[in-house]
């Protein structure tokens, strides 16, 4: 698909990822933001997101599948799980337009999804969905009409882990320590995200049971063809945004630092948004951008892989935009943010 303008919409515009998508799309040279919606409607964009005052006064509609189909060539779905697949199923029953879904609803097999979320109500479209990790599924994304945007933790983890699957002794397990800014918990206030609780604090949550653990394990198998024993522990940090992942594993045979670096380099030498670092990575170096920074260190049979991303961009909205570019036959980097705004 190519055109001077391509009409796109966002359903679920009220949250953090919805806002990031709006900001990216308002500056995009080809995509025209033609429809925005949430579950309530009856508002304007600059009333929901006051930072957009004088920048956009687009009406926010109550989400309606037929309206989305009538006004858009491609729709981003930024709704919670279950609500997302209800909307996707309704849209695709009307017309097979292109959809990028940012929820978990199309990321997993029906069996894994039912075990960790709820029964899947759209298995027909689930079987057609493509997992939107461009470095590994670029060709499939280009042909897809439904892309499941990966989760933020799985994005940071898989980009770091996948190049080393053939070298890791899985009988020892893969241990993942992950830390996220509080924006990853969403916009709704909870006890954990209340300022007096999160400020000057750091704590794990859902250790060994977090839903992203199964997403990481499943994609190691479907993308990397390796069944891995994943042990995943996420932490919430007193940062607004950003994500740092540390992976610990045991190798079949020792690798020295140069060999490990070359494995990463060869995996991503043609990927401009993957930066291979020679020192442990920093959140401040990627926030505001689509970059994923990765470092690897080894000692005998021990391996440490360290990655960082912006959880709202590379972990959600800018990855969704890059997937949409691919789906529409555009330069995949069009409108994707490439200048971090950290000061370090």
CSV table of C-alpha atoms in Angstrom, one decimal, residues 34-199:
chain,number,residue,atom,x,y,z
A,34,UNK,CA,-8.4,10.6,11.0
A,35,UNK,CA,-10.3,8.8,13.9
A,36,UNK,CA,-9.6,8.7,17.6
A,37,UNK,CA,-11.8,7.0,20.2
A,38,UNK,CA,-12.1,5.7,23.7
A,39,UNK,CA,-14.9,4.0,25.6
A,40,UNK,CA,-16.7,7.2,26.6
A,41,UNK,CA,-16.3,9.7,23.7
A,42,UNK,CA,-17.8,13.2,24.0
A,43,UNK,CA,-14.5,15.0,24.4
A,44,UNK,CA,-11.7,16.5,22.4
A,45,UNK,CA,-8.1,15.3,22.2
A,46,UNK,CA,-6.7,18.4,23.9
A,47,UNK,CA,-9.2,18.0,26.8
A,48,UNK,CA,-8.0,14.5,27.5
A,49,UNK,CA,-4.3,15.2,27.0
A,50,UNK,CA,-3.8,18.9,28.0
A,51,UNK,CA,-0.2,19.0,26.6
A,52,UNK,CA,-1.8,19.0,23.1
A,53,UNK,CA,-3.5,22.3,23.7
A,54,UNK,CA,-3.3,24.4,20.4
A,55,UNK,CA,-1.8,21.3,18.7
A,56,UNK,CA,-4.9,19.2,18.1
A,57,UNK,CA,-8.6,19.6,18.8
A,58,UNK,CA,-9.7,16.4,17.2
A,59,UNK,CA,-13.0,15.0,18.5
A,60,UNK,CA,-12.7,11.9,20.6
A,61,UNK,CA,-15.5,9.5,19.6
A,62,UNK,CA,-17.0,6.6,21.4
A,63,UNK,CA,-15.4,3.5,20.0
A,64,UNK,CA,-17.3,2.1,17.1
A,65,UNK,CA,-16.1,-0.6,14.7
A,66,UNK,CA,-18.1,0.7,11.7
A,67,UNK,CA,-16.9,4.2,12.2
A,68,UNK,CA,-13.3,3.0,12.3
A,69,UNK,CA,-13.7,1.0,9.2
A,70,UNK,CA,-15.3,3.9,7.3
A,71,UNK,CA,-12.6,6.4,8.2
A,72,UNK,CA,-9.4,4.4,8.4
A,73,UNK,CA,-7.1,2.2,6.3
A,74,UNK,CA,-5.3,1.1,9.5
A,75,UNK,CA,-6.2,1.2,13.1
A,76,UNK,CA,-4.1,1.0,16.3
A,77,UNK,CA,-6.0,-0.7,19.1
A,78,UNK,CA,-4.7,0.5,22.5
A,79,UNK,CA,-7.4,-1.1,24.7
A,80,UNK,CA,-7.0,-3.5,27.7
A,81,UNK,CA,-6.9,-7.2,27.0
A,82,UNK,CA,-10.3,-8.8,26.2
A,83,UNK,CA,-11.7,-5.5,25.2
A,84,UNK,CA,-9.1,-5.4,22.4
A,85,UNK,CA,-10.0,-8.7,20.8
A,86,UNK,CA,-13.7,-7.8,21.0
A,87,UNK,CA,-13.1,-4.7,19.0
A,88,UNK,CA,-10.7,-6.4,16.5
A,89,UNK,CA,-13.1,-9.2,15.8
A,90,UNK,CA,-15.9,-6.7,15.2
A,91,UNK,CA,-13.8,-4.6,12.9
A,92,UNK,CA,-12.5,-7.5,10.8
A,93,UNK,CA,-16.1,-8.9,10.5
A,94,UNK,CA,-16.9,-5.7,8.6
A,95,UNK,CA,-13.8,-5.3,6.5
A,96,UNK,CA,-10.3,-6.6,6.5
A,97,UNK,CA,-8.5,-3.4,7.2
A,98,UNK,CA,-5.0,-3.4,8.8
A,99,UNK,CA,-4.8,-3.5,12.6
A,100,UNK,CA,-1.9,-3.1,15.1
A,101,UNK,CA,-3.0,-4.4,18.4
A,102,UNK,CA,-1.1,-3.2,21.5
A,103,UNK,CA,-2.8,-5.5,24.0
A,104,UNK,CA,-1.8,-9.0,24.8
A,105,UNK,CA,-4.8,-10.5,23.0
A,106,UNK,CA,-3.0,-11.8,19.8
A,107,UNK,CA,0.5,-12.4,21.2
A,108,UNK,CA,0.1,-15.9,22.5
A,109,UNK,CA,-1.3,-19.3,21.4
A,110,UNK,CA,-4.9,-19.8,22.4
A,111,UNK,CA,-3.8,-22.3,25.0
A,112,UNK,CA,-1.3,-20.1,26.7
A,113,UNK,CA,-3.6,-17.1,26.5
A,114,UNK,CA,-6.4,-18.9,28.2
A,115,UNK,CA,-4.1,-20.2,30.9
A,116,UNK,CA,-2.8,-16.7,31.7
A,117,UNK,CA,-5.6,-14.3,30.8
A,118,UNK,CA,-9.0,-15.6,29.9
A,119,UNK,CA,-10.7,-17.8,27.2
A,120,UNK,CA,-9.9,-16.4,23.7
A,121,UNK,CA,-13.0,-15.3,21.8
A,122,UNK,CA,-11.4,-14.7,18.5
A,123,UNK,CA,-9.3,-17.7,17.7
A,124,UNK,CA,-9.9,-17.3,13.9
A,125,UNK,CA,-8.1,-14.0,13.7
A,126,UNK,CA,-5.6,-15.1,16.4
A,127,UNK,CA,-4.4,-17.8,13.9
A,128,UNK,CA,-3.6,-15.1,11.3
A,129,UNK,CA,-1.9,-12.6,13.7
A,130,UNK,CA,1.8,-11.9,13.3
A,131,UNK,CA,4.0,-11.1,16.3
A,132,UNK,CA,5.4,-7.7,15.7
A,133,UNK,CA,9.1,-7.9,16.6
A,134,UNK,CA,10.4,-6.4,13.4
A,135,UNK,CA,14.0,-7.6,13.7
A,136,UNK,CA,12.8,-11.2,13.5
A,137,UNK,CA,9.4,-11.1,11.8
A,138,UNK,CA,9.9,-8.2,9.2
A,139,UNK,CA,8.8,-10.2,6.2
A,140,UNK,CA,5.7,-11.6,7.9
A,141,UNK,CA,4.7,-8.1,9.2
A,142,UNK,CA,4.9,-6.7,5.7
A,143,UNK,CA,2.2,-9.1,4.5
A,144,UNK,CA,0.1,-9.1,7.7
A,145,UNK,CA,-3.4,-7.5,8.2
A,146,UNK,CA,-3.2,-8.0,12.0
A,147,UNK,CA,0.0,-7.5,14.0
A,148,UNK,CA,0.3,-8.2,17.7
A,149,UNK,CA,2.6,-5.6,19.2
A,150,UNK,CA,4.9,-7.3,21.7
A,151,UNK,CA,4.9,-6.5,25.4
A,152,UNK,CA,7.5,-4.1,26.8
A,153,UNK,CA,9.3,-6.6,29.0
A,154,UNK,CA,9.3,-9.3,26.2
A,155,UNK,CA,10.7,-6.7,23.7
A,156,UNK,CA,13.7,-5.8,25.8
A,157,UNK,CA,14.3,-9.4,26.9
A,158,UNK,CA,13.9,-11.1,23.5
A,159,UNK,CA,16.1,-8.7,21.6
A,160,UNK,CA,18.8,-9.4,24.2
A,161,UNK,CA,18.2,-13.2,24.6
A,162,UNK,CA,17.4,-14.5,21.1
A,163,UNK,CA,20.9,-14.2,19.6
A,164,UNK,CA,22.3,-16.5,22.4
A,165,UNK,CA,19.7,-19.3,22.5
A,166,UNK,CA,22.0,-21.8,20.8
A,167,UNK,CA,24.7,-21.1,23.3
A,168,UNK,CA,22.7,-21.4,26.5
A,169,UNK,CA,22.5,-24.5,28.6
A,170,UNK,CA,18.8,-24.5,29.4
A,171,UNK,CA,19.1,-27.2,32.0
A,172,UNK,CA,20.3,-24.4,34.3
A,173,UNK,CA,17.4,-22.1,33.4
A,174,UNK,CA,17.4,-18.4,32.2
A,175,UNK,CA,17.0,-15.8,35.0
A,176,UNK,CA,15.6,-12.4,34.1
A,177,UNK,CA,15.7,-9.4,36.4
A,178,UNK,CA,13.6,-6.6,34.9
A,179,UNK,CA,13.0,-3.1,36.1
A,180,UNK,CA,10.4,-0.7,34.7
A,181,UNK,CA,9.3,2.9,35.1
A,182,UNK,CA,5.9,3.4,36.7
A,183,UNK,CA,4.3,4.4,33.4
A,184,UNK,CA,4.4,0.7,32.5
A,185,UNK,CA,1.7,0.1,35.1
A,186,UNK,CA,-0.8,2.2,33.1
A,187,UNK,CA,-2.6,5.4,33.9
A,188,UNK,CA,-5.1,4.1,36.5
A,189,UNK,CA,-3.9,4.8,40.1
A,190,UNK,CA,-3.2,1.7,42.3
A,191,UNK,CA,-1.7,1.3,45.7
A,192,UNK,CA,1.6,0.3,44.1
A,193,UNK,CA,1.7,3.4,41.9
A,194,UNK,CA,0.5,5.9,44.5
A,195,UNK,CA,3.3,8.5,45.0
A,196,UNK,CA,4.0,7.9,48.7
A,197,UNK,CA,4.5,4.2,47.9
A,198,UNK,CA,6.6,4.3,44.7
A,199,UNK,CA,8.7,7.4,45.6
